[in-house]
GROMACS .gro file of C-alpha atoms in nm:
model
  486
    1MET     CA    1   7.957  -8.631  -6.029
    2GLN     CA    2   8.100  -8.500  -6.357
    3LYS     CA    3   8.478  -8.416  -6.400
    4LEU     CA    4   8.643  -8.066  -6.485
    5TYR     CA    5   8.942  -8.017  -6.644
    6SER     CA    6   9.150  -7.682  -6.573
    7ASP     CA    7   9.289  -7.719  -6.919
    8SER     CA    8   9.114  -7.881  -7.222
    9ARG     CA    9   9.391  -7.843  -7.492
   10LEU     CA   10   9.537  -8.147  -7.412
   11LEU     CA   11   9.226  -8.329  -7.473
   12ASP     CA   12   9.197  -8.183  -7.816
   13ALA     CA   13   9.508  -8.285  -7.863
   14SER     CA   14   9.497  -8.624  -7.760
   15SER     CA   15   9.125  -8.673  -7.959
   16ARG     CA   16   9.288  -8.570  -8.289
   17ALA     CA   17   9.545  -8.810  -8.207
   18SER     CA   18   9.410  -9.124  -8.084
   19TYR     CA   19   9.021  -9.041  -8.321
   20GLY     CA   20   9.180  -8.909  -8.641
   21LEU     CA   21   8.984  -8.532  -8.620
   22THR     CA   22   9.104  -8.251  -8.749
   23GLU     CA   23   9.093  -7.912  -8.563
   24GLU     CA   24   8.880  -7.792  -8.850
   25ILE     CA   25   8.655  -8.115  -8.779
   26MET     CA   26   8.624  -8.017  -8.363
   27MET     CA   27   8.528  -7.681  -8.495
   28GLU     CA   28   8.290  -7.752  -8.698
   29ASN     CA   29   8.098  -7.952  -8.396
   30ALA     CA   30   8.140  -7.696  -8.198
   31ALA     CA   31   7.954  -7.428  -8.439
   32CYS     CA   32   7.693  -7.704  -8.442
   33ALA     CA   33   7.670  -7.742  -8.110
   34LEU     CA   34   7.594  -7.374  -8.116
   35GLU     CA   35   7.341  -7.343  -8.379
   36GLN     CA   36   7.139  -7.644  -8.222
   37TYR     CA   37   7.141  -7.401  -7.877
   38ILE     CA   38   7.045  -7.132  -8.117
   39ASN     CA   39   6.762  -7.364  -8.308
   40SER     CA   40   6.632  -7.470  -8.019
   41TYR     CA   41   6.592  -7.100  -7.820
   42SER     CA   42   6.391  -7.015  -8.173
   43LYS     CA   43   6.160  -7.288  -8.153
   44THR     CA   44   6.073  -7.298  -7.732
   45SER     CA   45   6.128  -6.902  -7.688
   46VAL     CA   46   6.051  -6.570  -7.906
   47PRO     CA   47   6.105  -6.657  -8.288
   48VAL     CA   48   6.501  -6.578  -8.340
   49LYS     CA   49   6.569  -6.347  -8.645
   50ASN     CA   50   6.843  -6.123  -8.619
   51VAL     CA   51   7.162  -6.279  -8.438
   52VAL     CA   52   7.507  -6.077  -8.374
   53ILE     CA   53   7.836  -6.294  -8.354
   54LEU     CA   54   8.112  -6.099  -8.174
   55CYS     CA   55   8.438  -6.238  -8.306
   56GLY     CA   56   8.851  -6.248  -8.169
   57ASP     CA   57   9.167  -6.349  -8.377
   58GLY     CA   58   9.157  -6.709  -8.247
   59ASN     CA   59   8.992  -7.024  -8.271
   60ASN     CA   60   8.730  -6.900  -8.047
   61GLY     CA   61   8.676  -6.649  -8.333
   62ALA     CA   62   8.705  -6.876  -8.556
   63ASP     CA   63   8.435  -7.103  -8.401
   64GLY     CA   64   8.167  -6.785  -8.508
   65TYR     CA   65   8.278  -6.740  -8.780
   66ALA     CA   66   8.179  -7.113  -8.914
   67LEU     CA   67   7.883  -7.068  -8.673
   68SER     CA   68   7.754  -6.726  -8.900
   69ARG     CA   69   7.805  -6.983  -9.221
   70ARG     CA   70   7.612  -7.267  -9.082
   71LEU     CA   71   7.367  -6.984  -8.966
   72ARG     CA   72   7.355  -6.774  -9.281
   73PHE     CA   73   6.972  -6.747  -9.472
   74ASN     CA   74   6.808  -6.885  -9.205
   75TYR     CA   75   6.853  -6.549  -8.985
   76VAL     CA   76   6.962  -6.224  -9.019
   77VAL     CA   77   7.344  -6.282  -8.919
   78THR     CA   78   7.609  -5.963  -8.851
   79VAL     CA   79   7.961  -6.067  -8.673
   80ILE     CA   80   8.122  -5.805  -8.548
   81GLN     CA   81   8.512  -5.838  -8.579
   82CYS     CA   82   8.651  -5.777  -8.218
   83ALA     CA   83   8.989  -5.788  -8.391
   84GLU     CA   84   9.128  -5.906  -8.704
   85PRO     CA   85   9.190  -6.260  -8.759
   86SER     CA   86   9.512  -6.383  -8.684
   87SER     CA   87   9.521  -6.739  -8.628
   88GLN     CA   88   9.523  -6.955  -8.920
   89LEU     CA   89   9.194  -7.115  -8.868
   90CYS     CA   90   9.035  -6.790  -8.818
   91ARG     CA   91   9.154  -6.609  -9.113
   92ILE     CA   92   9.057  -6.939  -9.258
   93GLN     CA   93   8.666  -6.936  -9.128
   94ALA     CA   94   8.706  -6.566  -9.207
   95ASP     CA   95   8.727  -6.599  -9.539
   96ARG     CA   96   8.417  -6.853  -9.596
   97ALA     CA   97   8.198  -6.664  -9.347
   98GLU     CA   98   8.270  -6.371  -9.639
   99LYS     CA   99   8.237  -6.583  -9.924
  100CYS     CA  100   7.867  -6.650  -9.743
  101GLY     CA  101   7.773  -6.332  -9.757
  102VAL     CA  102   7.789  -6.298  -9.399
  103MET     CA  103   7.722  -5.947  -9.301
  104ILE     CA  104   8.112  -5.867  -9.143
  105SER     CA  105   8.125  -5.501  -8.933
  106ASP     CA  106   8.433  -5.364  -8.731
  107ILE     CA  107   8.400  -5.281  -8.346
  108ASN     CA  108   8.482  -4.944  -8.411
  109HIS     CA  109   8.192  -4.904  -8.625
  110ASN     CA  110   7.800  -4.763  -8.485
  111ASN     CA  111   7.665  -5.102  -8.407
  112PHE     CA  112   7.413  -5.010  -8.131
  113GLN     CA  113   7.112  -5.018  -8.397
  114THR     CA  114   7.267  -5.391  -8.501
  115LEU     CA  115   7.308  -5.515  -8.151
  116ASN     CA  116   6.974  -5.305  -8.050
  117GLU     CA  117   6.752  -5.533  -8.303
  118ALA     CA  118   6.984  -5.857  -8.220
  119HIS     CA  119   6.760  -6.118  -8.043
  120ILE     CA  120   7.036  -6.387  -8.002
  121ILE     CA  121   7.408  -6.231  -7.938
  122ILE     CA  122   7.681  -6.460  -7.909
  123ASP     CA  123   8.019  -6.420  -7.732
  124CYS     CA  124   8.334  -6.584  -7.969
  125ILE     CA  125   8.589  -6.315  -7.847
  126PHE     CA  126   8.810  -6.542  -7.617
  127GLY     CA  127   8.728  -6.785  -7.518
  128SER     CA  128   8.931  -6.998  -7.267
  129GLY     CA  129   9.202  -6.818  -7.393
  130PHE     CA  130   9.168  -6.475  -7.195
  131HIS     CA  131   9.457  -6.348  -6.981
  132GLY     CA  132   9.510  -5.974  -6.903
  133GLU     CA  133   9.383  -5.689  -6.930
  134MET     CA  134   9.072  -5.629  -7.198
  135GLU     CA  135   9.109  -5.344  -7.472
  136GLU     CA  136   8.920  -5.091  -7.394
  137ASN     CA  137   8.661  -5.120  -7.725
  138ILE     CA  138   8.601  -5.449  -7.618
  139GLN     CA  139   8.510  -5.373  -7.261
  140THR     CA  140   8.291  -5.116  -7.384
  141LEU     CA  141   8.143  -5.371  -7.613
  142ILE     CA  142   8.056  -5.602  -7.387
  143ASN     CA  143   7.929  -5.354  -7.107
  144ASP     CA  144   7.655  -5.201  -7.340
  145ILE     CA  145   7.584  -5.555  -7.432
  146ASN     CA  146   7.492  -5.686  -7.075
  147THR     CA  147   7.247  -5.393  -7.087
  148MET     CA  148   7.025  -5.524  -7.336
  149ASP     CA  149   6.805  -5.732  -7.319
  150CYS     CA  150   6.812  -6.029  -7.561
  151TYR     CA  151   6.935  -6.370  -7.521
  152LYS     CA  152   7.323  -6.388  -7.502
  153ILE     CA  153   7.565  -6.740  -7.523
  154ALA     CA  154   7.951  -6.768  -7.478
  155CYS     CA  155   8.128  -7.009  -7.668
  156ASP     CA  156   8.360  -7.192  -7.464
  157VAL     CA  157   8.386  -6.936  -7.129
  158PRO     CA  158   8.274  -6.574  -7.155
  159SER     CA  159   8.515  -6.342  -7.249
  160GLY     CA  160   8.670  -6.156  -6.935
  161ILE     CA  161   8.727  -6.500  -6.725
  162ASP     CA  162   9.068  -6.586  -6.725
  163SER     CA  163   9.174  -6.981  -6.714
  164ASN     CA  164   9.162  -6.966  -6.273
  165GLY     CA  165   8.767  -6.797  -6.319
  166CYS     CA  166   8.853  -6.450  -6.225
  167GLY     CA  167   8.907  -6.135  -6.389
  168GLY     CA  168   8.833  -5.769  -6.422
  169GLU     CA  169   8.504  -5.626  -6.347
  170THR     CA  170   8.411  -5.656  -6.735
  171ALA     CA  171   8.278  -5.985  -6.859
  172PHE     CA  172   8.056  -6.118  -7.072
  173SER     CA  173   7.703  -6.223  -6.862
  174ALA     CA  174   7.576  -6.468  -7.083
  175ASP     CA  175   7.246  -6.642  -6.991
  176LEU     CA  176   7.386  -7.008  -7.160
  177THR     CA  177   7.794  -7.092  -7.197
  178VAL     CA  178   7.822  -7.384  -7.473
  179THR     CA  179   8.160  -7.535  -7.295
  180MET     CA  180   8.359  -7.758  -7.518
  181GLY     CA  181   8.450  -8.068  -7.519
  182SER     CA  182   8.487  -8.107  -7.117
  183LEU     CA  183   8.347  -7.876  -6.831
  184LYS     CA  184   8.662  -7.593  -6.702
  185LEU     CA  185   8.686  -7.553  -6.365
  186CYS     CA  186   8.693  -7.175  -6.384
  187LEU     CA  187   8.343  -7.147  -6.514
  188TYR     CA  188   8.231  -7.284  -6.166
  189SER     CA  189   8.483  -7.005  -5.960
  190ASP     CA  190   8.271  -6.776  -5.709
  191HIS     CA  191   8.336  -6.484  -5.973
  192ALA     CA  192   8.237  -6.703  -6.294
  193LYS     CA  193   7.857  -6.785  -6.113
  194ASP     CA  194   7.723  -6.420  -6.253
  195PHE     CA  195   7.793  -6.463  -6.568
  196CYS     CA  196   7.790  -6.798  -6.731
  197GLY     CA  197   7.435  -6.879  -6.693
  198ARG     CA  198   7.323  -7.241  -6.752
  199ILE     CA  199   7.658  -7.442  -6.848
  200VAL     CA  200   7.602  -7.728  -7.065
  201CYS     CA  201   7.874  -7.927  -7.252
  202ALA     CA  202   7.929  -7.968  -7.618
  203ASN     CA  203   8.052  -8.258  -7.776
  204LEU     CA  204   8.375  -8.202  -8.071
  205GLY     CA  205   8.322  -8.519  -8.278
  206VAL     CA  206   8.339  -8.814  -8.033
  207SER     CA  207   8.134  -8.840  -7.710
  208ARG     CA  208   8.214  -8.670  -7.436
  209ARG     CA  209   8.360  -9.031  -7.245
  210LEU     CA  210   8.585  -9.073  -7.559
  211TYR     CA  211   8.692  -8.717  -7.538
  212GLU     CA  212   8.782  -8.701  -7.166
  213ASN     CA  213   8.969  -9.082  -7.183
  214SER     CA  214   9.170  -9.001  -7.496
  215SER     CA  215   9.449  -8.933  -7.277
  216SER     CA  216   9.524  -9.125  -6.960
  217LYS     CA  217   9.791  -8.836  -6.877
  218VAL     CA  218   9.482  -8.562  -6.905
  219THR     CA  219   9.355  -8.574  -6.519
  220PRO     CA  220   9.049  -8.385  -6.372
  221ALA     CA  221   9.137  -8.085  -6.198
  222ALA     CA  222   8.812  -8.137  -5.990
  223PHE     CA  223   8.518  -8.312  -5.989
  224LEU     CA  224   8.133  -8.171  -5.993
  225LEU     CA  225   7.898  -8.286  -5.781
  226GLU     CA  226   7.521  -8.352  -5.900
  227GLU     CA  227   7.196  -8.405  -5.688
  228SER     CA  228   7.288  -8.752  -5.637
  229ASP     CA  229   7.579  -8.719  -5.484
  230MET     CA  230   7.384  -8.639  -5.136
  231ASN     CA  231   7.334  -8.916  -4.976
  232LEU     CA  232   7.038  -8.782  -4.716
  233PRO     CA  233   7.000  -8.976  -4.312
  234HIS     CA  234   6.653  -9.166  -4.405
  235ARG     CA  235   6.668  -9.406  -4.132
  236THR     CA  236   6.597  -9.777  -4.275
  237LYS     CA  237   6.553 -10.015  -3.974
  238GLN     CA  238   6.282  -9.975  -3.732
  239CYS     CA  239   6.438 -10.127  -3.457
  240VAL     CA  240   6.628  -9.820  -3.339
  241ASN     CA  241   6.641  -9.540  -3.083
  242LYS     CA  242   6.777  -9.211  -3.061
  243GLY     CA  243   7.113  -9.350  -2.930
  244THR     CA  244   7.138  -9.480  -3.302
  245PHE     CA  245   7.210  -9.177  -3.441
  246GLY     CA  246   7.451  -8.998  -3.216
  247HIS     CA  247   7.463  -8.722  -2.987
  248ALA     CA  248   7.650  -8.425  -3.109
  249VAL     CA  249   7.770  -8.140  -2.864
  250PHE     CA  250   7.808  -7.772  -2.995
  251ALA     CA  251   8.016  -7.512  -2.745
  252ALA     CA  252   7.819  -7.191  -2.706
  253GLY     CA  253   8.047  -6.878  -2.697
  254GLU     CA  254   8.059  -6.526  -2.635
  255LYS     CA  255   7.750  -6.503  -2.945
  256PRO     CA  256   7.533  -6.822  -2.847
  257GLY     CA  257   7.293  -6.758  -3.088
  258ALA     CA  258   7.524  -6.912  -3.378
  259ALA     CA  259   7.531  -7.284  -3.166
  260VAL     CA  260   7.197  -7.303  -3.106
  261ILE     CA  261   7.120  -7.240  -3.480
  262ALA     CA  262   7.379  -7.508  -3.527
  263ALA     CA  263   7.237  -7.723  -3.300
  264SER     CA  264   6.917  -7.700  -3.429
  265ALA     CA  265   7.024  -7.794  -3.744
  266ALA     CA  266   7.153  -8.093  -3.636
  267LEU     CA  267   6.849  -8.254  -3.499
  268ARG     CA  268   6.676  -8.182  -3.790
  269PHE     CA  269   6.945  -8.316  -3.975
  270GLY     CA  270   6.924  -8.634  -3.859
  271ALA     CA  271   7.150  -8.681  -3.510
  272GLY     CA  272   6.955  -8.820  -3.231
  273LEU     CA  273   7.064  -8.598  -2.966
  274VAL     CA  274   7.183  -8.283  -2.964
  275SER     CA  275   7.321  -8.109  -2.648
  276VAL     CA  276   7.465  -7.710  -2.618
  277ILE     CA  277   7.743  -7.711  -2.416
  278THR     CA  278   7.731  -7.339  -2.153
  279ASP     CA  279   7.810  -7.211  -1.856
  280ASP     CA  280   7.584  -6.908  -1.920
  281LYS     CA  281   7.227  -6.857  -1.870
  282ILE     CA  282   7.060  -6.915  -2.230
  283ASN     CA  283   6.805  -7.003  -2.395
  284VAL     CA  284   6.741  -7.280  -2.599
  285PRO     CA  285   6.417  -7.468  -2.834
  286PRO     CA  286   6.313  -7.758  -2.567
  287GLU     CA  287   6.404  -7.994  -2.797
  288LEU     CA  288   6.755  -7.901  -2.747
  289LEU     CA  289   7.005  -8.029  -2.442
  290ILE     CA  290   7.149  -7.806  -2.230
  291SER     CA  291   7.456  -7.828  -1.977
  292ASN     CA  292   7.762  -7.738  -1.874
  293SER     CA  293   7.926  -8.039  -1.899
  294ILE     CA  294   8.053  -8.259  -2.158
  295PRO     CA  295   7.830  -8.589  -2.158
  296GLN     CA  296   7.994  -8.894  -2.088
  297LYS     CA  297   7.858  -9.053  -2.422
  298TYR     CA  298   7.875  -8.798  -2.716
  299SER     CA  299   7.934  -8.886  -3.099
  300SER     CA  300   8.095  -8.556  -3.275
  301ILE     CA  301   8.229  -8.200  -3.123
  302CYS     CA  302   8.097  -7.929  -3.314
  303PHE     CA  303   8.316  -7.600  -3.189
  304GLY     CA  304   8.392  -7.207  -3.339
  305MET     CA  305   8.074  -7.032  -3.434
  306GLY     CA  306   8.103  -6.764  -3.167
  307LEU     CA  307   8.327  -6.934  -2.943
  308GLY     CA  308   8.506  -6.623  -2.852
  309ILE     CA  309   8.912  -6.582  -2.978
  310LYS     CA  310   9.138  -6.727  -2.784
  311THR     CA  311   8.971  -6.718  -2.494
  312GLN     CA  312   8.979  -6.970  -2.194
  313ARG     CA  313   8.621  -7.119  -2.306
  314SER     CA  314   8.782  -7.226  -2.652
  315ALA     CA  315   9.086  -7.338  -2.507
  316SER     CA  316   8.889  -7.591  -2.314
  317TRP     CA  317   8.719  -7.702  -2.673
  318PHE     CA  318   9.066  -7.728  -2.799
  319ASP     CA  319   9.163  -7.986  -2.517
  320LEU     CA  320   8.854  -8.158  -2.556
  321ALA     CA  321   8.933  -8.180  -2.975
  322LEU     CA  322   9.306  -8.284  -2.898
  323SER     CA  323   9.197  -8.514  -2.622
  324ASN     CA  324   8.951  -8.711  -2.811
  325PRO     CA  325   9.115  -8.763  -3.177
  326GLU     CA  326   8.814  -9.064  -3.216
  327ILE     CA  327   8.527  -8.853  -3.220
  328PRO     CA  328   8.476  -8.657  -3.579
  329CYS     CA  329   8.520  -8.283  -3.486
  330ILE     CA  330   8.431  -7.974  -3.721
  331ALA     CA  331   8.593  -7.625  -3.614
  332ASP     CA  332   8.451  -7.319  -3.759
  333ALA     CA  333   8.432  -6.960  -3.727
  334ASP     CA  334   8.665  -6.763  -3.413
  335VAL     CA  335   8.901  -7.125  -3.477
  336PHE     CA  336   9.054  -7.014  -3.782
  337TYR     CA  337   9.197  -6.711  -3.577
  338ASP     CA  338   9.358  -6.899  -3.325
  339GLU     CA  339   9.710  -7.066  -3.351
  340ARG     CA  340   9.566  -7.345  -3.155
  341ILE     CA  341   9.420  -7.498  -3.448
  342LEU     CA  342   9.773  -7.583  -3.573
  343GLU     CA  343   9.806  -7.782  -3.290
  344LEU     CA  344   9.466  -7.933  -3.400
  345LEU     CA  345   9.547  -8.012  -3.730
  346GLU     CA  346   9.945  -8.160  -3.614
  347THR     CA  347   9.777  -8.408  -3.425
  348ARG     CA  348   9.396  -8.513  -3.571
  349ALA     CA  349   9.359  -8.396  -3.928
  350LYS     CA  350   9.282  -8.717  -4.035
  351ASN     CA  351   8.896  -8.669  -3.853
  352THR     CA  352   8.855  -8.334  -3.874
  353VAL     CA  353   8.614  -8.101  -4.097
  354LEU     CA  354   8.727  -7.765  -4.180
  355THR     CA  355   8.453  -7.476  -4.288
  356PRO     CA  356   8.570  -7.150  -4.339
  357HIS     CA  357   8.490  -6.869  -4.519
  358PRO     CA  358   8.697  -6.684  -4.754
  359LYS     CA  359   8.804  -6.448  -4.506
  360GLU     CA  360   8.836  -6.726  -4.258
  361PHE     CA  361   9.094  -6.923  -4.527
  362ALA     CA  362   9.273  -6.623  -4.557
  363SER     CA  363   9.387  -6.635  -4.200
  364LEU     CA  364   9.390  -7.013  -4.176
  365LEU     CA  365   9.661  -7.021  -4.430
  366LYS     CA  366   9.872  -6.732  -4.292
  367LEU     CA  367   9.861  -6.916  -3.920
  368CYS     CA  368   9.942  -7.248  -4.127
  369GLY     CA  369  10.235  -7.022  -4.281
  370LEU     CA  370  10.103  -7.122  -4.647
  371GLY     CA  371  10.089  -6.746  -4.667
  372ASP     CA  372   9.952  -6.389  -4.663
  373TYR     CA  373   9.652  -6.358  -4.880
  374GLN     CA  374   9.418  -6.120  -4.923
  375VAL     CA  375   9.024  -6.245  -4.899
  376ARG     CA  376   8.995  -6.179  -5.329
  377GLU     CA  377   9.309  -6.392  -5.366
  378THR     CA  378   9.203  -6.665  -5.157
  379ALA     CA  379   8.879  -6.669  -5.417
  380CYS     CA  380   9.067  -6.629  -5.705
  381GLY     CA  381   9.364  -6.915  -5.591
  382ARG     CA  382   9.043  -7.157  -5.443
  383PRO     CA  383   9.156  -7.467  -5.587
  384SER     CA  384   9.525  -7.446  -5.570
  385LEU     CA  385   9.578  -7.262  -5.207
  386MET     CA  386   9.351  -7.560  -5.105
  387GLU     CA  387   9.525  -7.791  -5.209
  388ASP     CA  388   9.841  -7.669  -5.047
  389PHE     CA  389   9.667  -7.699  -4.727
  390CYS     CA  390   9.537  -8.042  -4.767
  391ARG     CA  391   9.864  -8.166  -4.859
  392LYS     CA  392  10.019  -8.017  -4.582
  393TYR     CA  393   9.735  -8.147  -4.361
  394PRO     CA  394   9.659  -8.580  -4.471
  395GLY     CA  395   9.346  -8.653  -4.439
  396CYS     CA  396   9.169  -8.326  -4.322
  397VAL     CA  397   8.858  -8.249  -4.461
  398LEU     CA  398   8.820  -7.891  -4.607
  399LEU     CA  399   8.491  -7.737  -4.703
  400VAL     CA  400   8.594  -7.352  -4.860
  401LYS     CA  401   8.178  -7.158  -4.843
  402GLY     CA  402   8.135  -6.910  -5.105
  403ALA     CA  403   7.896  -6.861  -5.413
  404ASN     CA  404   8.019  -7.236  -5.523
  405GLU     CA  405   8.149  -7.429  -5.264
  406MET     CA  406   8.467  -7.606  -5.280
  407THR     CA  407   8.596  -7.972  -5.034
  408GLY     CA  408   8.924  -8.050  -5.080
  409THR     CA  409   9.079  -8.319  -4.955
  410PHE     CA  410   9.458  -8.551  -4.941
  411ASP     CA  411   9.462  -8.937  -4.861
  412GLY     CA  412   9.825  -8.909  -4.897
  413LYS     CA  413   9.861  -9.038  -5.306
  414GLU     CA  414   9.539  -8.791  -5.446
  415PHE     CA  415   9.434  -8.471  -5.389
  416LYS     CA  416   9.075  -8.412  -5.456
  417LEU     CA  417   8.837  -8.151  -5.519
  418PHE     CA  418   8.444  -8.150  -5.496
  419VAL     CA  419   8.240  -7.832  -5.624
  420ASN     CA  420   7.916  -7.746  -5.526
  421PRO     CA  421   7.745  -7.500  -5.803
  422TYR     CA  422   7.377  -7.540  -5.657
  423GLY     CA  423   7.381  -7.294  -5.344
  424MET     CA  424   7.173  -6.906  -5.361
  425PRO     CA  425   7.228  -6.597  -5.335
  426CYS     CA  426   7.022  -6.627  -5.010
  427LEU     CA  427   7.213  -6.792  -4.829
  428ALA     CA  428   7.431  -6.447  -4.806
  429LYS     CA  429   7.242  -6.447  -4.449
  430ALA     CA  430   7.379  -6.415  -4.126
  431GLY     CA  431   7.323  -6.801  -3.954
  432SER     CA  432   7.329  -6.985  -4.297
  433GLY     CA  433   7.695  -7.050  -4.242
  434ASP     CA  434   7.648  -7.221  -3.894
  435VAL     CA  435   7.357  -7.447  -3.985
  436LEU     CA  436   7.581  -7.555  -4.268
  437SER     CA  437   7.832  -7.699  -3.936
  438GLY     CA  438   7.531  -7.811  -3.771
  439MET     CA  439   7.451  -8.011  -4.082
  440THR     CA  440   7.812  -8.147  -4.085
  441ALA     CA  441   7.837  -8.262  -3.735
  442ALA     CA  442   7.467  -8.433  -3.728
  443LEU     CA  443   7.616  -8.682  -4.043
  444LEU     CA  444   7.912  -8.722  -3.846
  445ALA     CA  445   7.715  -8.822  -3.543
  446GLN     CA  446   7.564  -9.096  -3.762
  447LYS     CA  447   7.879  -9.216  -3.856
  448TYR     CA  448   7.918  -9.091  -4.201
  449SER     CA  449   8.322  -9.028  -4.293
  450PRO     CA  450   8.470  -8.649  -4.261
  451LEU     CA  451   8.382  -8.617  -4.659
  452GLU     CA  452   8.089  -8.817  -4.712
  453ALA     CA  453   7.940  -8.611  -4.415
  454ALA     CA  454   8.107  -8.248  -4.578
  455LEU     CA  455   7.975  -8.351  -4.920
  456THR     CA  456   7.641  -8.470  -4.850
  457ALA     CA  457   7.591  -8.169  -4.612
  458SER     CA  458   7.759  -7.931  -4.836
  459LEU     CA  459   7.479  -8.063  -5.116
  460ALA     CA  460   7.168  -8.029  -4.884
  461HIS     CA  461   7.244  -7.710  -4.754
  462SER     CA  462   7.248  -7.610  -5.091
  463PHE     CA  463   6.919  -7.761  -5.256
  464ALA     CA  464   6.716  -7.671  -4.939
  465SER     CA  465   6.823  -7.280  -5.050
  466ARG     CA  466   6.660  -7.381  -5.310
  467LYS     CA  467   6.317  -7.402  -5.193
  468ILE     CA  468   6.380  -7.063  -5.034
  469GLU     CA  469   6.065  -6.858  -5.189
  470CYS     CA  470   6.206  -6.510  -5.144
  471ASP     CA  471   6.569  -6.470  -5.207
  472TYR     CA  472   6.588  -6.169  -4.943
  473SER     CA  473   6.395  -6.294  -4.670
  474MET     CA  474   6.531  -6.652  -4.545
  475THR     CA  475   6.633  -6.711  -4.177
  476PRO     CA  476   6.827  -6.965  -4.062
  477ASP     CA  477   6.524  -7.136  -3.966
  478ASP     CA  478   6.347  -7.119  -4.268
  479LEU     CA  479   6.672  -7.276  -4.398
  480ILE     CA  480   6.695  -7.580  -4.150
  481LYS     CA  481   6.362  -7.628  -4.186
  482ALA     CA  482   6.391  -7.707  -4.592
  483ALA     CA  483   6.636  -7.955  -4.518
  484GLY     CA  484   6.403  -8.135  -4.304
  485SER     CA  485   6.237  -8.163  -4.634
  486LEU     CA  486   6.473  -8.228  -4.903
   0.00000   0.00000   0.00000
């Protein structure tokens, strides 16, 4: 996994102090990195002739002016000045670019032909410094560029994405984001996923490891998961039986199909036995057990999906989880609208995994007395809201679903947040979340820790989605089968 930071300015300052660097040296390395990606694209894709760089008035704009100077004569370079340079370095770099003969055009001039002929457009307007509202002329420029058929690169952070990974409807839609020094948490919000494209990290004069270790006072805000962090439940011993791999039980309620989907996912993902518990007559695949009572021995509990809210049946499942705190439990969906979730968290948080989507997370926060939020607010403030929740309920593992799933937990000393960026849009289907719950329950039954179960299930769920060929046709069964072939 890789480290994510909420603010890299302190790392910039500590790197300068620790390694004798200057802002200009770091800026030159930033421009060099952008230049390398432009040259690489020109060699491996279409030949590049015309390059347009959008420059703001701060140090992100200064990176753009420095880049224009480096590209001069190798390409036809035009800078579109989106604001008069205001920072000292931006003024210096703009002056140098002008002395090198770089064409500089004002944003208010008619730049349509220049932009329309561009092979690459580089966004150096705001970077990580964006906040508030974007000026109308810049919005218009970015909206026009987003419709153009050319390669687009964002310097550090696409303009229009703020430090929380949110912003308005307008943001630069990059094919590639070259972020400087360290990876930034704001690039991995749900909102940012549609604007960042591929994300790479550029060195600023020292290796990334030295940069990140330049100060012991700057700690990561989160960790970016990688495929290597996925610990699939492969079987290494020969003398085993179905009981070796646990017995997962699932609550079927008002919408029993959700529980059947989750149970099927659990069996596919390694659980030795899987039971669907219901008082109703329902059809289940023959490989699943079905019963109207809890088995004598079971290894994990999964309830909430399609169960119903505040029913007698849901109350009995809360009772089961509360009376068996040693059995790992995954709670989902309808439980996040029931006040008894507070009792569950106060009694057995340490052995519990919660998997809400943003609307359910908003309801959970309200029930827990942590605030009354709209769904958009939970999405934009997800890292801090997750930390608030996890600190209130130490030991609980909270997995909030979304375009980039986030998993958090507080062990009593330190809050840790993990980001999974690999999910595909085919997952926007009814039943996908049930599959995730079932996979998590399967790993809990196989004696994974709650955190390890949540992280591995989240990653496997996402990498399974990458095996789906058609982005709109996926069914839960397709996803379950894909998860079984990782």
